PDB file of C-alpha atoms (C1' of nucleotides) in Angstrom:
ATOM      1  CA  MET E   1      64.600 114.181 104.377  1.00  0.00           C
ATOM      2  CA  MET E   2      67.438 114.793 101.995  1.00  0.00           C
ATOM      3  CA  THR E   3      71.032 114.120 102.767  1.00  0.00           C
ATOM      4  CA  GLN E   4      73.829 115.319 100.540  1.00  0.00           C
ATOM      5  CA  ILE E   5      76.710 112.934 100.283  1.00  0.00           C
ATOM      6  CA  ASN E   6      79.172 114.798  98.128  1.00  0.00           C
ATOM      7  CA  LYS E   7      82.696 114.204  99.230  1.00  0.00           C
ATOM      8  CA  HIS E   8      83.953 116.104  96.197  1.00  0.00           C
ATOM      9  CA  LEU E   9      84.173 119.245  98.286  1.00  0.00           C
ATOM     10  CA  LYS E  10      87.102 117.867 100.218  1.00  0.00           C
ATOM     11  CA  LYS E  11      88.948 116.730  97.144  1.00  0.00           C
ATOM     12  CA  GLU E  12      88.441 120.035  95.371  1.00  0.00           C
ATOM     13  CA  GLN E  13      89.859 121.869  98.320  1.00  0.00           C
ATOM     14  CA  LYS E  14      92.895 119.633  98.518  1.00  0.00           C
ATOM     15  CA  GLY E  15      94.045 121.330  95.353  1.00  0.00           C
ATOM     16  CA  GLU E  16      96.438 118.579  94.401  1.00  0.00           C
ATOM     17  CA  ASP E  17      94.763 118.335  91.061  1.00  0.00           C
ATOM     18  CA  ARG E  18      93.085 121.564  90.055  1.00  0.00           C
ATOM     19  CA  GLY E  19      95.265 124.110  88.413  1.00  0.00           C
ATOM     20  CA  CYS E  20      98.015 121.585  88.016  1.00  0.00           C
ATOM     21  CA  CYS E  21      99.099 123.146  84.760  1.00  0.00           C
ATOM     22  CA  GLY E  22      99.404 126.640  86.178  1.00  0.00           C
ATOM     23  CA  ILE E  23      96.882 128.317  83.901  1.00  0.00           C
ATOM     24  CA  PRO E  24      93.767 129.457  85.760  1.00  0.00           C
ATOM     25  CA  GLY E  25      90.595 128.237  84.130  1.00  0.00           C
ATOM     26  CA  ILE E  26      92.043 124.972  82.932  1.00  0.00           C
ATOM     27  CA  PRO E  27      90.526 122.160  84.997  1.00  0.00           C
ATOM     28  CA  GLY E  28      92.621 119.448  86.545  1.00  0.00           C
ATOM     29  CA  PRO E  29      93.254 116.120  84.846  1.00  0.00           C
ATOM     30  CA  ARG E  30      91.148 114.147  87.297  1.00  0.00           C
ATOM     31  CA  PHE E  31      88.132 116.309  86.582  1.00  0.00           C
ATOM     32  CA  LEU E  32      88.617 115.896  82.845  1.00  0.00           C
ATOM     33  CA  LYS E  33      89.294 112.202  83.238  1.00  0.00           C
ATOM     34  CA  ALA E  34      85.779 111.847  84.553  1.00  0.00           C
ATOM     35  CA  PHE E  35      84.588 112.537  80.988  1.00  0.00           C
ATOM     36  CA  SER E  36      87.082 110.250  79.302  1.00  0.00           C
ATOM     37  CA  ASP E  37      85.002 107.088  79.501  1.00  0.00           C
ATOM     38  CA  SER E  38      82.217 106.498  77.001  1.00  0.00           C
ATOM     39  CA  THR E  39      79.944 104.808  79.523  1.00  0.00           C
ATOM     40  CA  ARG E  40      80.400 107.678  81.949  1.00  0.00           C
ATOM     41  CA  LEU E  41      79.665 110.200  79.207  1.00  0.00           C
ATOM     42  CA  ARG E  42      76.497 108.325  78.286  1.00  0.00           C
ATOM     43  CA  ILE E  43      75.399 108.218  81.900  1.00  0.00           C
ATOM     44  CA  LEU E  44      75.961 111.949  82.134  1.00  0.00           C
ATOM     45  CA  ALA E  45      74.058 112.518  78.902  1.00  0.00           C
ATOM     46  CA  HIS E  46      71.223 110.360  80.188  1.00  0.00           C
ATOM     47  CA  LEU E  47      70.946 112.482  83.318  1.00  0.00           C
ATOM     48  CA  VAL E  48      71.181 115.677  81.299  1.00  0.00           C
ATOM     49  CA  GLU E  49      68.266 114.576  79.158  1.00  0.00           C
ATOM     50  CA  ALA E  50      66.294 113.269  82.090  1.00  0.00           C
ATOM     51  CA  LYS E  51      66.232 116.765  83.571  1.00  0.00           C
ATOM     52  CA  VAL E  52      65.107 115.161  86.809  1.00  0.00           C
ATOM     53  CA  PRO E  53      67.100 113.392  89.532  1.00  0.00           C
ATOM     54  CA  GLN E  54      67.245 109.669  88.882  1.00  0.00           C
ATOM     55  CA  MET E  55      68.047 106.779  91.155  1.00  0.00           C
ATOM     56  CA  VAL E  56      70.862 104.369  90.461  1.00  0.00           C
ATOM     57  CA  SER E  57      68.756 101.374  89.514  1.00  0.00           C
ATOM     58  CA  GLU E  58      66.721 103.448  87.068  1.00  0.00           C
ATOM     59  CA  ILE E  59      69.863 104.743  85.420  1.00  0.00           C
ATOM     60  CA  ALA E  60      71.364 101.284  85.271  1.00  0.00           C
ATOM     61  CA  LYS E  61      68.397  99.984  83.279  1.00  0.00           C
ATOM     62  CA  ASN E  62      69.635 101.977  80.310  1.00  0.00           C
ATOM     63  CA  PHE E  63      73.065 100.375  80.220  1.00  0.00           C
ATOM     64  CA  PRO E  64      74.196  96.808  79.600  1.00  0.00           C
ATOM     65  CA  ILE E  65      76.476  96.758  82.608  1.00  0.00           C
ATOM     66  CA  ASP E  66      76.119  95.787  86.226  1.00  0.00           C
ATOM     67  CA  VAL E  67      74.503  98.177  88.677  1.00  0.00           C
ATOM     68  CA  SER E  68      77.667  98.194  90.713  1.00  0.00           C
ATOM     69  CA  VAL E  69      79.595  99.551  87.758  1.00  0.00           C
ATOM     70  CA  VAL E  70      77.030 102.275  87.219  1.00  0.00           C
ATOM     71  CA  SER E  71      77.256 103.101  90.906  1.00  0.00           C
ATOM     72  CA  ARG E  72      80.999 103.475  90.612  1.00  0.00           C
ATOM     73  CA  HIS E  73      80.718 105.701  87.551  1.00  0.00           C
ATOM     74  CA  LEU E  74      78.198 107.878  89.345  1.00  0.00           C
ATOM     75  CA  ALA E  75      80.525 108.136  92.335  1.00  0.00           C
ATOM     76  CA  ILE E  76      83.356 109.321  90.110  1.00  0.00           C
ATOM     77  CA  LEU E  77      81.157 111.998  88.555  1.00  0.00           C
ATOM     78  CA  ARG E  78      79.858 112.993  91.977  1.00  0.00           C
ATOM     79  CA  ASP E  79      83.324 113.226  93.498  1.00  0.00           C
ATOM     80  CA  GLU E  80      84.311 115.683  90.785  1.00  0.00           C
ATOM     81  CA  GLY E  81      81.286 117.863  91.444  1.00  0.00           C
ATOM     82  CA  ILE E  82      79.685 116.976  88.140  1.00  0.00           C
ATOM     83  CA  LEU E  83      76.706 115.273  89.740  1.00  0.00           C
ATOM     84  CA  LEU E  84      74.770 115.884  92.904  1.00  0.00           C
ATOM     85  CA  ALA E  85      73.772 112.896  94.998  1.00  0.00           C
ATOM     86  CA  GLU E  86      70.814 113.020  97.350  1.00  0.00           C
ATOM     87  CA  LYS E  87      69.817 110.109  99.515  1.00  0.00           C
ATOM     88  CA  GLN E  88      66.131 109.620 100.042  1.00  0.00           C
ATOM     89  CA  GLY E  89      65.335 106.518 101.996  1.00  0.00           C
ATOM     90  CA  LYS E  90      66.919 103.558 100.321  1.00  0.00           C
ATOM     91  CA  GLU E  91      67.404 105.336  97.052  1.00  0.00           C
ATOM     92  CA  VAL E  92      70.103 107.752  95.980  1.00  0.00           C
ATOM     93  CA  TYR E  93      69.053 110.310  93.403  1.00  0.00           C
ATOM     94  CA  TYR E  94      71.679 111.695  91.072  1.00  0.00           C
ATOM     95  CA  SER E  95      71.311 114.920  89.142  1.00  0.00           C
ATOM     96  CA  VAL E  96      73.485 117.136  86.979  1.00  0.00           C
ATOM     97  CA  ARG E  97      75.087 120.257  88.423  1.00  0.00           C
ATOM     98  CA  TYR E  98      74.344 122.249  85.306  1.00  0.00           C
ATOM     99  CA  GLU E  99      75.656 125.631  86.350  1.00  0.00           C
ATOM    100  CA  PHE E 100      78.839 124.198  87.787  1.00  0.00           C
ATOM    101  CA  LEU E 101      79.537 122.189  84.655  1.00  0.00           C
ATOM    102  CA  SER E 102      78.799 124.933  82.181  1.00  0.00           C
ATOM    103  CA  SER E 103      80.810 127.476  84.155  1.00  0.00           C
ATOM    104  CA  ILE E 104      83.836 125.201  84.265  1.00  0.00           C
ATOM    105  CA  PHE E 105      83.816 124.579  80.535  1.00  0.00           C
ATOM    106  CA  ARG E 106      83.031 128.158  79.681  1.00  0.00           C
ATOM    107  CA  GLY E 107      85.968 129.160  81.855  1.00  0.00           C
ATOM    108  CA  PHE E 108      88.110 126.635  80.047  1.00  0.00           C
ATOM    109  CA  ALA E 109      87.097 128.097  76.704  1.00  0.00           C
ATOM    110  CA  SER E 110      87.810 131.614  77.919  1.00  0.00           C
ATOM    111  CA  ALA E 111      91.193 130.655  79.325  1.00  0.00           C
ATOM    112  CA  ILE E 112      92.209 129.263  75.957  1.00  0.00           C
ATOM    113  CA  GLU E 113      90.654 132.029  73.910  1.00  0.00           C
ATOM    114  CA  SER E 114      92.159 134.808  75.992  1.00  0.00           C
ATOM    115  CA  ARG E 115      95.624 133.438  75.329  1.00  0.00           C
ATOM    116  CA  CYS E 116      95.187 133.164  71.593  1.00  0.00           C
ATOM    117  CA  PRO E 117      97.859 135.373  70.030  1.00  0.00           C
ATOM    118  CA  PRO E 118      96.683 137.885  67.418  1.00  0.00           C
ATOM    119  CA  LYS E 119      96.536 136.378  63.957  1.00  0.00           C
ATOM    120  CA  GLU E 120      99.275 137.210  61.518  1.00  0.00           C
ATOM    121  CA  LYS E 121      98.453 137.808  57.917  1.00  0.00           C
ATOM    122  CA  ASN E 122      99.925 134.706  56.354  1.00  0.00           C
ATOM    123  CA  GLY E 123      98.925 132.874  53.208  1.00  0.00           C
TER     124      GLY E 123
ATOM    125  CA  MET W   1     108.044 124.649  53.110  1.00  0.00           C
ATOM    126  CA  MET W   2     105.377 123.626  55.556  1.00  0.00           C
ATOM    127  CA  THR W   3     103.634 120.298  55.565  1.00  0.00           C
ATOM    128  CA  GLN W   4     100.613 119.619  57.691  1.00  0.00           C
ATOM    129  CA  ILE W   5     100.493 116.158  59.133  1.00  0.00           C
ATOM    130  CA  ASN W   6      97.196 116.053  60.915  1.00  0.00           C
ATOM    131  CA  LYS W   7      95.574 112.715  60.615  1.00  0.00           C
ATOM    132  CA  HIS W   8      92.882 113.767  63.042  1.00  0.00           C
ATOM    133  CA  LEU W   9      90.697 114.728  60.128  1.00  0.00           C
ATOM    134  CA  LYS W  10      90.153 111.128  59.222  1.00  0.00           C
ATOM    135  CA  LYS W  11      89.375 110.091  62.745  1.00  0.00           C
ATOM    136  CA  GLU W  12      86.922 112.898  63.246  1.00  0.00           C
ATOM    137  CA  GLN W  13      85.091 111.939  60.122  1.00  0.00           C
ATOM    138  CA  LYS W  14      84.852 108.320  61.148  1.00  0.00           C
ATOM    139  CA  GLY W  15      82.374 109.477  63.722  1.00  0.00           C
ATOM    140  CA  GLU W  16      82.759 106.443  65.902  1.00  0.00           C
ATOM    141  CA  ASP W  17      83.553 108.684  68.816  1.00  0.00           C
ATOM    142  CA  ARG W  18      82.102 112.149  68.447  1.00  0.00           C
ATOM    143  CA  GLY W  19      78.543 112.525  69.510  1.00  0.00           C
ATOM    144  CA  CYS W  20      78.602 109.111  71.059  1.00  0.00           C
ATOM    145  CA  CYS W  21      76.228 110.202  73.787  1.00  0.00           C
ATOM    146  CA  GLY W  22      73.628 111.586  71.421  1.00  0.00           C
ATOM    147  CA  ILE W  23      73.664 115.147  72.679  1.00  0.00           C
ATOM    148  CA  PRO W  24      75.085 117.597  70.138  1.00  0.00           C
ATOM    149  CA  GLY W  25      77.794 119.764  71.593  1.00  0.00           C
ATOM    150  CA  ILE W  26      79.128 117.127  73.935  1.00  0.00           C
ATOM    151  CA  PRO W  27      82.519 115.992  72.664  1.00  0.00           C
ATOM    152  CA  GLY W  28      83.419 112.344  72.362  1.00  0.00           C
ATOM    153  CA  PRO W  29      85.277 110.456  75.073  1.00  0.00           C
ATOM    154  CA  ARG W  30      88.473 110.146  73.058  1.00  0.00           C
ATOM    155  CA  PHE W  31      88.681 113.887  72.611  1.00  0.00           C
ATOM    156  CA  LEU W  32      88.132 114.428  76.322  1.00  0.00           C
ATOM    157  CA  LYS W  33      90.529 111.638  77.195  1.00  0.00           C
ATOM    158  CA  ALA W  34      93.262 113.660  75.553  1.00  0.00           C
ATOM    159  CA  PHE W  35      92.970 116.051  78.522  1.00  0.00           C
ATOM    160  CA  SER W  36      92.835 113.375  81.174  1.00  0.00           C
ATOM    161  CA  ASP W  37      96.575 113.029  81.662  1.00  0.00           C
ATOM    162  CA  SER W  38      98.464 115.549  83.783  1.00  0.00           C
ATOM    163  CA  THR W  39     101.562 115.468  81.586  1.00  0.00           C
ATOM    164  CA  ARG W  40      99.467 116.062  78.493  1.00  0.00           C
ATOM    165  CA  LEU W  41      97.668 118.936  80.191  1.00  0.00           C
ATOM    166  CA  ARG W  42     100.983 120.499  81.156  1.00  0.00           C
ATOM    167  CA  ILE W  43     102.293 120.132  77.630  1.00  0.00           C
ATOM    168  CA  LEU W  44      99.178 121.835  76.342  1.00  0.00           C
ATOM    169  CA  ALA W  45      99.518 124.588  78.916  1.00  0.00           C
ATOM    170  CA  HIS W  46     103.142 125.035  77.962  1.00  0.00           C
ATOM    171  CA  LEU W  47     102.172 125.525  74.329  1.00  0.00           C
ATOM    172  CA  VAL W  48      99.343 127.848  75.274  1.00  0.00           C
ATOM    173  CA  GLU W  49     101.747 130.059  77.183  1.00  0.00           C
ATOM    174  CA  ALA W  50     104.432 129.839  74.528  1.00  0.00           C
ATOM    175  CA  LYS W  51     102.054 131.478  72.054  1.00  0.00           C
ATOM    176  CA  VAL W  52     104.444 130.368  69.329  1.00  0.00           C
ATOM    177  CA  PRO W  53     104.870 126.986  67.625  1.00  0.00           C
ATOM    178  CA  GLN W  54     107.473 124.897  69.389  1.00  0.00           C
ATOM    179  CA  MET W  55     109.436 121.885  68.263  1.00  0.00           C
ATOM    180  CA  VAL W  56     109.322 118.577  70.087  1.00  0.00           C
ATOM    181  CA  SER W  57     112.794 118.693  71.573  1.00  0.00           C
ATOM    182  CA  GLU W  58     112.201 122.211  72.931  1.00  0.00           C
ATOM    183  CA  ILE W  59     108.964 121.137  74.558  1.00  0.00           C
ATOM    184  CA  ALA W  60     110.572 118.035  75.992  1.00  0.00           C
ATOM    185  CA  LYS W  61     113.180 120.096  77.809  1.00  0.00           C
ATOM    186  CA  ASN W  62     110.483 121.285  80.181  1.00  0.00           C
ATOM    187  CA  PHE W  63     109.447 117.818  81.277  1.00  0.00           C
ATOM    188  CA  PRO W  64     111.298 115.078  83.137  1.00  0.00           C
ATOM    189  CA  ILE W  65     110.277 112.384  80.679  1.00  0.00           C
ATOM    190  CA  ASP W  66     111.760 110.952  77.534  1.00  0.00           C
ATOM    191  CA  VAL W  67     111.357 112.797  74.239  1.00  0.00           C
ATOM    192  CA  SER W  68     109.590 109.800  72.789  1.00  0.00           C
ATOM    193  CA  VAL W  69     106.895 110.067  75.426  1.00  0.00           C
ATOM    194  CA  VAL W  70     106.452 113.760  74.707  1.00  0.00           C
ATOM    195  CA  SER W  71     106.193 112.934  71.014  1.00  0.00           C
ATOM    196  CA  ARG W  72     103.464 110.428  71.729  1.00  0.00           C
ATOM    197  CA  HIS W  73     101.553 112.904  73.886  1.00  0.00           C
ATOM    198  CA  LEU W  74     101.799 115.512  71.168  1.00  0.00           C
ATOM    199  CA  ALA W  75     100.531 113.001  68.625  1.00  0.00           C
ATOM    200  CA  ILE W  76      97.495 112.274  70.765  1.00  0.00           C
ATOM    201  CA  LEU W  77      96.695 115.968  71.070  1.00  0.00           C
ATOM    202  CA  ARG W  78      97.278 116.452  67.361  1.00  0.00           C
ATOM    203  CA  ASP W  79      95.081 113.525  66.373  1.00  0.00           C
ATOM    204  CA  GLU W  80      92.212 115.089  68.299  1.00  0.00           C
ATOM    205  CA  GLY W  81      92.640 118.422  66.561  1.00  0.00           C
ATOM    206  CA  ILE W  82      93.849 120.123  69.706  1.00  0.00           C
ATOM    207  CA  LEU W  83      97.281 120.860  68.278  1.00  0.00           C
ATOM    208  CA  LEU W  84      98.529 121.670  64.823  1.00  0.00           C
ATOM    209  CA  ALA W  85     101.714 120.001  63.635  1.00  0.00           C
ATOM    210  CA  GLU W  86     103.847 121.551  60.934  1.00  0.00           C
ATOM    211  CA  LYS W  87     106.959 119.908  59.652  1.00  0.00           C
ATOM    212  CA  GLN W  88     109.815 122.203  58.761  1.00  0.00           C
ATOM    213  CA  GLY W  89     112.920 120.343  57.750  1.00  0.00           C
ATOM    214  CA  LYS W  90     113.850 117.944  60.477  1.00  0.00           C
ATOM    215  CA  GLU W  91     111.769 119.655  63.089  1.00  0.00           C
ATOM    216  CA  VAL W  92     108.058 119.399  63.756  1.00  0.00           C
ATOM    217  CA  TYR W  93     106.459 122.492  65.227  1.00  0.00           C
ATOM    218  CA  TYR W  94     103.400 122.088  67.380  1.00  0.00           C
ATOM    219  CA  SER W  95     100.942 124.870  68.148  1.00  0.00           C
ATOM    220  CA  VAL W  96      97.573 125.207  69.833  1.00  0.00           C
ATOM    221  CA  ARG W  97      94.404 125.395  67.754  1.00  0.00           C
ATOM    222  CA  TYR W  98      92.947 128.089  69.964  1.00  0.00           C
ATOM    223  CA  GLU W  99      89.718 128.757  68.134  1.00  0.00           C
ATOM    224  CA  PHE W 100      88.950 125.088  67.697  1.00  0.00           C
ATOM    225  CA  LEU W 101      89.553 124.363  71.357  1.00  0.00           C
ATOM    226  CA  SER W 102      87.601 127.273  72.744  1.00  0.00           C
ATOM    227  CA  SER W 103      84.690 126.652  70.398  1.00  0.00           C
ATOM    228  CA  ILE W 104      84.469 123.010  71.428  1.00  0.00           C
ATOM    229  CA  PHE W 105      84.401 123.813  75.126  1.00  0.00           C
ATOM    230  CA  ARG W 106      82.083 126.762  74.706  1.00  0.00           C
ATOM    231  CA  GLY W 107      79.776 124.473  72.779  1.00  0.00           C
ATOM    232  CA  PHE W 108      80.014 121.935  75.566  1.00  0.00           C
ATOM    233  CA  ALA W 109      79.097 124.580  78.125  1.00  0.00           C
ATOM    234  CA  SER W 110      76.167 125.744  76.011  1.00  0.00           C
ATOM    235  CA  ALA W 111      74.913 122.204  75.464  1.00  0.00           C
ATOM    236  CA  ILE W 112      74.808 121.660  79.206  1.00  0.00           C
ATOM    237  CA  GLU W 113      73.439 125.066  80.057  1.00  0.00           C
ATOM    238  CA  SER W 114      70.694 124.930  77.462  1.00  0.00           C
ATOM    239  CA  ARG W 115      69.388 121.738  79.004  1.00  0.00           C
ATOM    240  CA  CYS W 116      69.330 123.044  82.537  1.00  0.00           C
ATOM    241  CA  PRO W 117      65.706 122.813  83.683  1.00  0.00           C
ATOM    242  CA  PRO W 118      64.201 125.975  85.187  1.00  0.00           C
ATOM    243  CA  LYS W 119      64.894 126.272  88.892  1.00  0.00           C
ATOM    244  CA  GLU W 120      62.117 125.448  91.309  1.00  0.00           C
ATOM    245  CA  LYS W 121      61.637 127.536  94.375  1.00  0.00           C
ATOM    246  CA  ASN W 122      62.780 125.123  97.033  1.00  0.00           C
ATOM    247  CA  GLY W 123      64.395 125.828 100.371  1.00  0.00           C
TER     248      GLY W 123
ATOM    249  C1'  DT G   1     128.459 108.072  50.181  1.00  0.00           C
ATOM    250  C1'  DG G   2     128.269 108.242  55.433  1.00  0.00           C
ATOM    251  C1'  DT G   3     127.146 111.179  59.676  1.00  0.00           C
ATOM    252  C1'  DT G   4     124.650 113.782  62.730  1.00  0.00           C
ATOM    253  C1'  DT G   5     120.248 115.555  64.497  1.00  0.00           C
ATOM    254  C1'  DA G   6     114.997 115.512  65.115  1.00  0.00           C
ATOM    255  C1'  DT G   7     111.219 112.753  65.499  1.00  0.00           C
ATOM    256  C1'  DT G   8     108.619 108.661  65.375  1.00  0.00           C
ATOM    257  C1'  DT G   9     107.744 103.822  66.263  1.00  0.00           C
ATOM    258  C1'  DG G  10     108.520  98.936  68.306  1.00  0.00           C
ATOM    259  C1'  DT G  11     108.650  96.554  72.574  1.00  0.00           C
ATOM    260  C1'  DG G  12     108.420  95.384  77.350  1.00  0.00           C
ATOM    261  C1'  DT G  13     106.967  96.780  82.056  1.00  0.00           C
ATOM    262  C1'  DC G  14     104.303  98.599  85.573  1.00  0.00           C
ATOM    263  C1'  DA G  15     100.189 101.113  86.967  1.00  0.00           C
ATOM    264  C1'  DT G  16      95.519 102.324  86.349  1.00  0.00           C
ATOM    265  C1'  DC G  17      90.858 101.327  85.079  1.00  0.00           C
ATOM    266  C1'  DA G  18      86.351  99.222  83.574  1.00  0.00           C
ATOM    267  C1'  DT G  19      83.886  95.307  84.497  1.00  0.00           C
ATOM    268  C1'  DG G  20      81.393  91.249  86.839  1.00  0.00           C
ATOM    269  C1'  DC G  21      80.334  88.892  90.837  1.00  0.00           C
ATOM    270  C1'  DA G  22      79.925  88.384  95.643  1.00  0.00           C
ATOM    271  C1'  DA G  23      79.628  90.340 100.107  1.00  0.00           C
ATOM    272  C1'  DC G  24      78.394  94.094 102.838  1.00  0.00           C
ATOM    273  C1'  DT G  25      75.544  98.193 104.578  1.00  0.00           C
ATOM    274  C1'  DA G  26      71.415 100.771 104.980  1.00  0.00           C
ATOM    275  C1'  DT G  27      66.591 101.362 104.799  1.00  0.00           C
ATOM    276  C1'  DT G  28      61.808  99.711 104.573  1.00  0.00           C
ATOM    277  C1'  DA G  29      58.344  96.315 105.300  1.00  0.00           C
ATOM    278  C1'  DT G  30      56.371  92.100 107.401  1.00  0.00           C
TER     279       DT G  30
ATOM    280  C1'  DA V   1      63.742  90.090 114.434  1.00  0.00           C
ATOM    281  C1'  DT V   2      63.557  88.610 109.662  1.00  0.00           C
ATOM    282  C1'  DA V   3      63.185  89.442 105.004  1.00  0.00           C
ATOM    283  C1'  DA V   4      63.439  92.253 100.946  1.00  0.00           C
ATOM    284  C1'  DT V   5      65.247  96.098  98.293  1.00  0.00           C
ATOM    285  C1'  DA V   6      68.793  99.854  96.947  1.00  0.00           C
ATOM    286  C1'  DG V   7      73.266 100.992  96.888  1.00  0.00           C
ATOM    287  C1'  DT V   8      78.139 100.514  97.829  1.00  0.00           C
ATOM    288  C1'  DT V   9      82.489  98.126  98.318  1.00  0.00           C
ATOM    289  C1'  DG V  10      86.014  94.065  98.121  1.00  0.00           C
ATOM    290  C1'  DC V  11      88.285  91.398  94.938  1.00  0.00           C
ATOM    291  C1'  DA V  12      89.883  89.206  90.650  1.00  0.00           C
ATOM    292  C1'  DT V  13      90.582  89.826  85.667  1.00  0.00           C
ATOM    293  C1'  DG V  14      91.331  91.613  81.223  1.00  0.00           C
ATOM    294  C1'  DA V  15      92.193  95.910  78.740  1.00  0.00           C
ATOM    295  C1'  DT V  16      94.237 100.191  78.293  1.00  0.00           C
ATOM    296  C1'  DG V  17      97.825 103.617  79.070  1.00  0.00           C
ATOM    297  C1'  DA V  18     102.230 106.050  80.488  1.00  0.00           C
ATOM    298  C1'  DC V  19     106.829 105.324  80.436  1.00  0.00           C
ATOM    299  C1'  DA V  20     111.894 104.084  79.201  1.00  0.00           C
ATOM    300  C1'  DC V  21     114.918 102.377  76.014  1.00  0.00           C
ATOM    301  C1'  DA V  22     116.221 100.914  71.550  1.00  0.00           C
ATOM    302  C1'  DA V  23     115.584 100.830  66.712  1.00  0.00           C
ATOM    303  C1'  DA V  24     113.781 102.972  62.628  1.00  0.00           C
ATOM    304  C1'  DT V  25     112.753 106.978  59.731  1.00  0.00           C
ATOM    305  C1'  DA V  26     113.684 111.533  57.827  1.00  0.00           C
ATOM    306  C1'  DA V  27     116.301 115.540  56.743  1.00  0.00           C
ATOM    307  C1'  DA V  28     120.523 118.363  56.633  1.00  0.00           C
ATOM    308  C1'  DC V  29     125.386 118.222  56.065  1.00  0.00           C
ATOM    309  C1'  DA V  30     130.266 116.489  55.569  1.00  0.00           C
TER     310       DA V  30
END
DNA sequence: TGTTTATTTGTGTCATCATGCAACTATTAT
DNA sequence: ATAATAGTTGCATGATGACACAAATAAACA
């Protein structure tokens, strides 16, 4: 039996963070902060390449830090909706929410691009 | 006369940060960290909406923090290639590098999306 | 020259964060 | 029930970061 334990839904709905800058499509700073740590980025990349849900202890084997730290990093990514966590017995399997992630960043790119003023002929 | 003062070129070429996770298309943590602060995000959004290069003191008027702090935030965004800085006399005009920004995030989205494993029929 | 204005940089402070270790919870097995 | 395993959380610490204020730099002007 699978149990989803994503509390990110609550936080997203609180809306204290998303859209803080007033431009739709630009994610909130807390979401983007989740990518600001090199260890967290590597953990994300590891899961992206794994293509399969991985448990915490397996992930932690790839990094020279304590399992508890990995667990915390995973929780941060999960809380922002970047990862999905599924508990199966003792283990918790983390996987990437590909569509969510790509849609957010594609929306970010579009938000910026759509506001690009037409180029003047200079130079 | 315009003088570009973007030192980000050096940092980008150092390569200590970009591609740190090994997956091409995923930006480095320092680049993403530039977006992790709410003030910095608002400054960026302000410039995006301005659509025209703005000088530091003009930008600072929109935020309840010291000009020096705004200057530092702008420098961080400039060093990551997010903003362009052009000195004109005493003033320094900052503007958004729209194409650069959107291409980075679109590339990020594509890097994630392209690694999304095919969906299984579950549930 | 000296003066004013725009921006950057030095410095100290307070808050946040990544980390390790220990304790705790939850689940499985004996 | 007891033990073992997986994961999370409490707590202390060192590093980093945002901020204010002051000093330094740079450019225009008297």
